[in-house]
PDB file of C-alpha atoms in Angstrom:
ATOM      1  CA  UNK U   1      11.775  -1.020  -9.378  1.00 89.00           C
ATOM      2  CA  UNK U   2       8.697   1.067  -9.412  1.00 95.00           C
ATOM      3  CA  UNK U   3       9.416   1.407  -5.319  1.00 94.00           C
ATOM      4  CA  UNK U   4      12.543   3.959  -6.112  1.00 95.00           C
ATOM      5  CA  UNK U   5      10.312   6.454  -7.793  1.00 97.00           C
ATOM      6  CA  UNK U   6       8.111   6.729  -4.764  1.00 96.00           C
ATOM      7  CA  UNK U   7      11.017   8.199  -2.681  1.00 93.00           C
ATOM      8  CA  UNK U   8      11.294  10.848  -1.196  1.00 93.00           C
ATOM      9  CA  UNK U   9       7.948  12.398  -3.022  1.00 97.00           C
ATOM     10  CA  UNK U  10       5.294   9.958  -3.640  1.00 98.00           C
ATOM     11  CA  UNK U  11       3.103  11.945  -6.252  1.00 98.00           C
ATOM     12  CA  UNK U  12       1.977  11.634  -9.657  1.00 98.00           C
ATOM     13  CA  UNK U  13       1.538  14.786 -11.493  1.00 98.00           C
ATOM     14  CA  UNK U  14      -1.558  14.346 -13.866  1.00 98.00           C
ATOM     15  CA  UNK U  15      -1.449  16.769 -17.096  1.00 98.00           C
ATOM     16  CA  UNK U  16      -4.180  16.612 -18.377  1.00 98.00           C
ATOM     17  CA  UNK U  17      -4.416  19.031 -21.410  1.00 98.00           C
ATOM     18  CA  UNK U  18      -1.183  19.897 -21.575  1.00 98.00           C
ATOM     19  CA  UNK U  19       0.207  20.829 -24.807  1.00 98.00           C
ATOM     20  CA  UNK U  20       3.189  20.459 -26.270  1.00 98.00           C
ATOM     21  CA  UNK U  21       4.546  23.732 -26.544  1.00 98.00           C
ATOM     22  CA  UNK U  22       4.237  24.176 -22.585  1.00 98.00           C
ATOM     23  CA  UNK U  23       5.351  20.174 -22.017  1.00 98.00           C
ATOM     24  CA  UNK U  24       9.057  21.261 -20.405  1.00 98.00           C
ATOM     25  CA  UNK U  25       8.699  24.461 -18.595  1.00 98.00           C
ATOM     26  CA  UNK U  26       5.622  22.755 -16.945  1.00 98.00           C
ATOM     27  CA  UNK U  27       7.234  19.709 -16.218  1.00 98.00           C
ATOM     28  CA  UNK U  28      10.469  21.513 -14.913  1.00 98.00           C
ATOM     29  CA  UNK U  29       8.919  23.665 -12.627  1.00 98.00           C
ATOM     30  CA  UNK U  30       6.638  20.035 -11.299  1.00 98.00           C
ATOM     31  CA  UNK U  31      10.321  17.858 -10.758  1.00 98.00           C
ATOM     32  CA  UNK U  32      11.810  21.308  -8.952  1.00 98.00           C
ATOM     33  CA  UNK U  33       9.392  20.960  -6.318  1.00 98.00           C
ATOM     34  CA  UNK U  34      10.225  17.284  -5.657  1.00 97.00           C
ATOM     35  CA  UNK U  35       7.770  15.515  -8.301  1.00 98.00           C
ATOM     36  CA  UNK U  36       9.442  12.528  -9.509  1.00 98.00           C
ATOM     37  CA  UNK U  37       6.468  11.347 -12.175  1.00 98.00           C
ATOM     38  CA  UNK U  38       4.480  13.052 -14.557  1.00 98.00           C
ATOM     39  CA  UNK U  39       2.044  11.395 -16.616  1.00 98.00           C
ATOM     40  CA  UNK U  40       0.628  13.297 -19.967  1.00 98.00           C
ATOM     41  CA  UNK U  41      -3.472  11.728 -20.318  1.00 98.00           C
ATOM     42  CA  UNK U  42      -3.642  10.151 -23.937  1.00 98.00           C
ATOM     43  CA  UNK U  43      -6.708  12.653 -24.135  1.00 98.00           C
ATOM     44  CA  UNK U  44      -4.751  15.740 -24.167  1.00 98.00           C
ATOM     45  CA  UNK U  45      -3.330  17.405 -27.166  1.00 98.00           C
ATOM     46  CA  UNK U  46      -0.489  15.738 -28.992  1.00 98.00           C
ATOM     47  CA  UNK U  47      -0.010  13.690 -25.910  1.00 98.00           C
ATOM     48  CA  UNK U  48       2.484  11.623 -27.777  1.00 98.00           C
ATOM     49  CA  UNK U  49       5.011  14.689 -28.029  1.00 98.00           C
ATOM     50  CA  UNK U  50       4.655  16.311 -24.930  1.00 98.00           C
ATOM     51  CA  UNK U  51       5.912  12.496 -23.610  1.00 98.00           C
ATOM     52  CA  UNK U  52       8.546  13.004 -26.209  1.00 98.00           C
ATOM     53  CA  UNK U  53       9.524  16.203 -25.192  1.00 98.00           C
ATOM     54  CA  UNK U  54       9.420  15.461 -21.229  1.00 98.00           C
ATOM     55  CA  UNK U  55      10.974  12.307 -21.399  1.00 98.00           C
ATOM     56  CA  UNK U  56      14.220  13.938 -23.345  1.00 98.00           C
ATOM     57  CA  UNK U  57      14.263  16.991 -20.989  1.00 98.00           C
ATOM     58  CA  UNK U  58      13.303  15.098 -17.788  1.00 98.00           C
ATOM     59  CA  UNK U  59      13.673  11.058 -18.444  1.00 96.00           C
ATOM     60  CA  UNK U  60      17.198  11.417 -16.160  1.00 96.00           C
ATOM     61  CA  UNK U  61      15.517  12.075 -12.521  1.00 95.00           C
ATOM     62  CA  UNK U  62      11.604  11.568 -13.716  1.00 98.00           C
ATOM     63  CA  UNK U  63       9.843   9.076 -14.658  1.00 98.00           C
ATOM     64  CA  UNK U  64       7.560  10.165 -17.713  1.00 98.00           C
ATOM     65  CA  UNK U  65       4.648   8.148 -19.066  1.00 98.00           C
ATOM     66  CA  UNK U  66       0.912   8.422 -20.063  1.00 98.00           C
ATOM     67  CA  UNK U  67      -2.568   8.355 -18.001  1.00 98.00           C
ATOM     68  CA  UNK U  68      -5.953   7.252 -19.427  1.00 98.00           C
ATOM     69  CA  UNK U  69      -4.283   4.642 -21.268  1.00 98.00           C
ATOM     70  CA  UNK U  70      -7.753   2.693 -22.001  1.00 98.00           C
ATOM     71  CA  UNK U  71      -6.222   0.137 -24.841  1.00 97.00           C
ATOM     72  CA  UNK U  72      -3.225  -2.369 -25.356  1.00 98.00           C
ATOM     73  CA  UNK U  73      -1.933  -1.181 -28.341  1.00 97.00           C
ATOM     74  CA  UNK U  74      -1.134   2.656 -27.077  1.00 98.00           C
ATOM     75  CA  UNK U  75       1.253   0.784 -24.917  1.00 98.00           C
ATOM     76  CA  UNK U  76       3.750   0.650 -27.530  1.00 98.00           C
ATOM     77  CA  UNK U  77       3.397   4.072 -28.888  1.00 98.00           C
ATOM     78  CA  UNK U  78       3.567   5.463 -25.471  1.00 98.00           C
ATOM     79  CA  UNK U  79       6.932   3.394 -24.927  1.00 98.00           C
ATOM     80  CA  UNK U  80       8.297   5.058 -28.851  1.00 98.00           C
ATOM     81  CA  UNK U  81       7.652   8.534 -27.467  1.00 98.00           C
ATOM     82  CA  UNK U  82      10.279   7.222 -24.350  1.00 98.00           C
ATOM     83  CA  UNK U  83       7.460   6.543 -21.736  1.00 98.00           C
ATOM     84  CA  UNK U  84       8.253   4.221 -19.004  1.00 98.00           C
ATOM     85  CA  UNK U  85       4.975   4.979 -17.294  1.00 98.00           C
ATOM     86  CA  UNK U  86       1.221   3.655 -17.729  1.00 98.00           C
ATOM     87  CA  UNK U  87      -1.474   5.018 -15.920  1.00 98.00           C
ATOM     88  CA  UNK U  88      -5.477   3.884 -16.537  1.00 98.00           C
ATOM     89  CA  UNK U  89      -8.184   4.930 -15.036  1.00 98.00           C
ATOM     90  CA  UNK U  90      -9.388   1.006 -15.628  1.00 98.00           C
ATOM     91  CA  UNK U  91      -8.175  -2.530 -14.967  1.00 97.00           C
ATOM     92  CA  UNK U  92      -8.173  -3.764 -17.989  1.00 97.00           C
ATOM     93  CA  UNK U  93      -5.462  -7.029 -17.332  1.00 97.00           C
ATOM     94  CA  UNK U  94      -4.902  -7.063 -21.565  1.00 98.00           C
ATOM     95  CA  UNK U  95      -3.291  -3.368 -21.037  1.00 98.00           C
ATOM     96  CA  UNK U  96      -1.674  -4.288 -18.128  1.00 98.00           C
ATOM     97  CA  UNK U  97      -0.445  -7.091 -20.007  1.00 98.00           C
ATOM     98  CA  UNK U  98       0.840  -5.183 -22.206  1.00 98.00           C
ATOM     99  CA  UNK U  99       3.059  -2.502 -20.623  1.00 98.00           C
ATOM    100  CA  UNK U 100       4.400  -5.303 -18.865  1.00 97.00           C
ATOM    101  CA  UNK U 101       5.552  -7.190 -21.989  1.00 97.00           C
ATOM    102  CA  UNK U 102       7.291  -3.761 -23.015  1.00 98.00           C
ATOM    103  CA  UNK U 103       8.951  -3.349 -19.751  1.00 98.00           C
ATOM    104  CA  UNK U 104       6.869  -0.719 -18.630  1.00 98.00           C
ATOM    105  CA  UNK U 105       5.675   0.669 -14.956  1.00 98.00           C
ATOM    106  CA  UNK U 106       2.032  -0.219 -14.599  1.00 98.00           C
ATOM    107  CA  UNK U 107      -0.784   2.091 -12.372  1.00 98.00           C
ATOM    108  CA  UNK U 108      -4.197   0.667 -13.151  1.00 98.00           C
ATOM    109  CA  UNK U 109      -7.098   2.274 -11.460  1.00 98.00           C
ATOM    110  CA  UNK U 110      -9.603  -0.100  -9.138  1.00 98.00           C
ATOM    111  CA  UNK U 111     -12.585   0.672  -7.278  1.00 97.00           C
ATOM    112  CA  UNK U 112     -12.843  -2.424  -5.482  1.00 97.00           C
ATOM    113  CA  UNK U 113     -11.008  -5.049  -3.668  1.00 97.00           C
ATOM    114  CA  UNK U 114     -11.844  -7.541  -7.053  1.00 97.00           C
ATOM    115  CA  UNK U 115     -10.625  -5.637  -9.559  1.00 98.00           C
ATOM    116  CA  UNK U 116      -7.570  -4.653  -7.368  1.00 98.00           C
ATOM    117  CA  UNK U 117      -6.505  -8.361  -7.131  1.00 98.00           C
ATOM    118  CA  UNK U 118      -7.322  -8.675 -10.722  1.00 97.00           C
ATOM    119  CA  UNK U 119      -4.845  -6.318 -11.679  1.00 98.00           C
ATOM    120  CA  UNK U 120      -1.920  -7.323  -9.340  1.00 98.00           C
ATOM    121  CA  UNK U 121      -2.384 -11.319 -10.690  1.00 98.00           C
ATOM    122  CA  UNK U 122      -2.529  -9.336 -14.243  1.00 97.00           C
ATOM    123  CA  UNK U 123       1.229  -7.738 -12.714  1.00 98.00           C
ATOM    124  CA  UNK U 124       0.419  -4.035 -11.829  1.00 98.00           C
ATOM    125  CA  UNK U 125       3.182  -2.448  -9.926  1.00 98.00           C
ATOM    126  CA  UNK U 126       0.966  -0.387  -7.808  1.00 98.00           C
ATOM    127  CA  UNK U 127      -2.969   0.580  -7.603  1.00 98.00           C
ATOM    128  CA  UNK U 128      -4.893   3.766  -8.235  1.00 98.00           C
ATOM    129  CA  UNK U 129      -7.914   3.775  -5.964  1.00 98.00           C
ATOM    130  CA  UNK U 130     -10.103   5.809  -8.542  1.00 98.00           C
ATOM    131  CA  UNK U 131     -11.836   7.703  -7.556  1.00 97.00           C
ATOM    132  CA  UNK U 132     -10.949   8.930  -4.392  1.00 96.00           C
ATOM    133  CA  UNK U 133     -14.225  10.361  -4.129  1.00 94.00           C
ATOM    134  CA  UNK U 134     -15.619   6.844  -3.634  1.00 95.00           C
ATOM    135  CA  UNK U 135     -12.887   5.202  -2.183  1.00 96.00           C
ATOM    136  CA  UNK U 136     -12.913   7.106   0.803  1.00 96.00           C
ATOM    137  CA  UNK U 137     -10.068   6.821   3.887  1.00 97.00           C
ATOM    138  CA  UNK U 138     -12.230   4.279   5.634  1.00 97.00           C
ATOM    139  CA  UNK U 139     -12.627   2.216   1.839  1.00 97.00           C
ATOM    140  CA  UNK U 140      -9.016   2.457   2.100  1.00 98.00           C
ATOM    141  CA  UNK U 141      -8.165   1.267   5.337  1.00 98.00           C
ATOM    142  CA  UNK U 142     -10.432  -1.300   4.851  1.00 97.00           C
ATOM    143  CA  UNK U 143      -8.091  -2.277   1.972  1.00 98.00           C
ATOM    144  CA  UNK U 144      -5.289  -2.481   3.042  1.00 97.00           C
ATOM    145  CA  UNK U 145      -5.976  -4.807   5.402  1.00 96.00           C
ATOM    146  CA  UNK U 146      -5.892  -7.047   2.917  1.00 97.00           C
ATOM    147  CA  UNK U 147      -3.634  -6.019   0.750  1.00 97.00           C
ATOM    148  CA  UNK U 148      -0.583  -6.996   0.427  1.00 97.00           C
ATOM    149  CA  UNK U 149       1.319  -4.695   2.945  1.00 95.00           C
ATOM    150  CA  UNK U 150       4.105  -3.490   0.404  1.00 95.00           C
ATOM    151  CA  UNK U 151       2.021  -2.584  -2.601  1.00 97.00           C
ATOM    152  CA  UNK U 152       1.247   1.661  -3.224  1.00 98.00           C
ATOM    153  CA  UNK U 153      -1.937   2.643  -2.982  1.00 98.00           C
ATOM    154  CA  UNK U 154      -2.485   5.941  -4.670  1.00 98.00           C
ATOM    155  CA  UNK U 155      -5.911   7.609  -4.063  1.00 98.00           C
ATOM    156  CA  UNK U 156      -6.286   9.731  -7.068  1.00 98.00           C
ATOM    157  CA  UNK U 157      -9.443  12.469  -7.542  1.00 96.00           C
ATOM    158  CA  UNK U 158     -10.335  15.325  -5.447  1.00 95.00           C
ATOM    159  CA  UNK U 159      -7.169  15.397  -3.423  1.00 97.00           C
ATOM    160  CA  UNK U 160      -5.858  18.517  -2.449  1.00 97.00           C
ATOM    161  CA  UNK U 161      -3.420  19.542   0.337  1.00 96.00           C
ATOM    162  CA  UNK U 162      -5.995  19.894   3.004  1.00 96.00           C
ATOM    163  CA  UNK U 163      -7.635  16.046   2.386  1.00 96.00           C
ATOM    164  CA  UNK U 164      -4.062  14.082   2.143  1.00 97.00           C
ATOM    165  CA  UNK U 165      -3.799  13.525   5.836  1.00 96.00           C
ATOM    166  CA  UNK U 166      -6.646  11.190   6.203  1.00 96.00           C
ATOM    167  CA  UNK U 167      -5.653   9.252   3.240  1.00 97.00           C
ATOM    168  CA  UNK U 168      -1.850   8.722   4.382  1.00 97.00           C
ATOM    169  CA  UNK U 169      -2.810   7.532   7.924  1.00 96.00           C
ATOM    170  CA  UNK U 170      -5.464   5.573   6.338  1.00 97.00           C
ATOM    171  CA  UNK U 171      -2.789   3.440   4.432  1.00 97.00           C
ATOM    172  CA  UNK U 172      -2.068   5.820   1.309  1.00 97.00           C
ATOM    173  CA  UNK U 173       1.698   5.626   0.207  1.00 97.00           C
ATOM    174  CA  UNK U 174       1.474   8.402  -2.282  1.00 98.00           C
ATOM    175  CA  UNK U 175      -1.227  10.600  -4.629  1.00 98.00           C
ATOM    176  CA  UNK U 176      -1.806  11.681  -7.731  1.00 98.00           C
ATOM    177  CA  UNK U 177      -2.921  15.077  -8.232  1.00 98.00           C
ATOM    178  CA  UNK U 178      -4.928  16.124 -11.295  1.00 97.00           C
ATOM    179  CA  UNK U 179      -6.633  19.623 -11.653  1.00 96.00           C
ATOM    180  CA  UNK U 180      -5.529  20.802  -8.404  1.00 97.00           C
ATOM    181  CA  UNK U 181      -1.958  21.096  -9.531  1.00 98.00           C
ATOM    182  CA  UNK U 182      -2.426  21.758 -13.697  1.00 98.00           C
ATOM    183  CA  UNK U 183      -5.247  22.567 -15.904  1.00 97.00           C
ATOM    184  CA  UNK U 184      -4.804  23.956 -18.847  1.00 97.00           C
ATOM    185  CA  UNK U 185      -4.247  27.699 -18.900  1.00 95.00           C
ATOM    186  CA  UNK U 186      -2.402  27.790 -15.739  1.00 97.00           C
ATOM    187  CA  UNK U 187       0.622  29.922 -15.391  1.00 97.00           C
ATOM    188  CA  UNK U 188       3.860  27.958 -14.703  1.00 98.00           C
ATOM    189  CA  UNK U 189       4.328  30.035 -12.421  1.00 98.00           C
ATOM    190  CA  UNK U 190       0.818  29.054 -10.650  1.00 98.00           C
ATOM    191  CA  UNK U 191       1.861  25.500 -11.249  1.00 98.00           C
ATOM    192  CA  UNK U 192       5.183  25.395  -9.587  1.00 98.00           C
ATOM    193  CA  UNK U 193       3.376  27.464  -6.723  1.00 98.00           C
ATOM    194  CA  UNK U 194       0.709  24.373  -6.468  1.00 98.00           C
ATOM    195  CA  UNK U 195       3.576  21.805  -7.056  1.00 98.00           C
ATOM    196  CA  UNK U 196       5.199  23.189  -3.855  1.00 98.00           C
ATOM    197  CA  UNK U 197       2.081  23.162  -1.608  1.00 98.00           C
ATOM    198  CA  UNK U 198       1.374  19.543  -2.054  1.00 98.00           C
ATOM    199  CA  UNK U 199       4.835  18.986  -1.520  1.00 98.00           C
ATOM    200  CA  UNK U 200       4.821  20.244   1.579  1.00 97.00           C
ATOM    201  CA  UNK U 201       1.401  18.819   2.648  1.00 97.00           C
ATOM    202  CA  UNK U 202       2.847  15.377   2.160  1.00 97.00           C
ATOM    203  CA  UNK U 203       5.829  16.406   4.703  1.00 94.00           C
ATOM    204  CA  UNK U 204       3.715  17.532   7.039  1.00 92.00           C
ATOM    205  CA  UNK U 205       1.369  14.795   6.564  1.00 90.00           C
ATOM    206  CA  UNK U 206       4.445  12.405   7.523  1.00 83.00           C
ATOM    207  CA  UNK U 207       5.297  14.028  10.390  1.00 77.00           C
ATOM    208  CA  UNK U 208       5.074  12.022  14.094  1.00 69.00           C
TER     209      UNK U 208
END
């Protein structure tokens, strides 16, 4: 069940641009601060292999898959590289379709209350309000008032440590976190730093 990879860290970490070479000393130092999912944007380079590469070195305690996943038939590549994970900034219902056919986890992205019960009759397994920029804590809480109380909402764009408070208490169940945490050029080292602060800003934000 998609439910167990939202415990105890509910955050997507969103590569975008990473390469290959960098895939598994990235992606260690992510899942050593509590990370638990890591997608690699079909956009970045080789995106294929670094999914390869994670999914042997990580696939036992992460779940590994691909964001920006805008068409059905990258599903199945995705899945040959060992992804279990697909993440679209979209809601199109033949992609979502599609990963489900292969047995894969499914995050569309929705803007609205439409296209998020679109994509739940279509059989998401959770919703990425994209972007958070428009979908703003009061959007949100606005949402989940009618949506179904167990589904994850993940507000994705523009979060950073400081703005995940009024998301969570807004009805947020986890994140994910793009530039904030990786961009390309960024020492591991910088990463694992950034990995740990939103981490901890998720604690905190759970706190009584």
């Amino acid at each position: 069940m998609f439910s167990q990879w939202l415990e105890p860290l509910p955050l997507i970490a969103i590569l975008r641009g990473l390469r290959p070479q960098e895939a598994v000393a990235v992606g260690s130092a992510i899942a050593d601060a509590g990370f638990r999912m890591l997608e690699v944007p079909l956009n970045s380079p080789q995106p294929l292999e670094s999914i390869r590469l994670l999914a042997d070195a990580l696939g036992d305690r992460c779940l590994i898959g691909a964001g920006t996943v805008l068409h059905a038939d990258a599903v199945a590549e995705v899945a040959a590289a060992g992804g279990r994970l697909i993440v679209m900034p979209h809601a199109d219902t033949a992609v979502i379709a599609a990963a489900c056919r292969a047995g894969l986890f499914c995050v569309p992205g929705v803007s609205t209350p439409t296209e998020a019960f679109a994509a739940l009759r279509a059989g998401a397994h959770a919703l990425k309000a994209f972007p958070a920029e428009l979908v703003t804590p009061s959007v949100l809480r606005a949402w989940r008032a009618i949506l179904p109380p167990e589904l994850a909402l993940l507000p994705v764009g523009g979060i950073s440590p400081e703005n995940m408070d009024g998301y969570r208490r807004a009805g947020a169940s986890g994140f994910g976190i793009g530039s904030a945490l990786y961009a390309p050029g960024r020492s591991v080292a910088d990463v694992a730093d950034a990995a740990r602060a939103f981490a901890s800003a998720w604690t905190s934000c759970n706190q009584p």
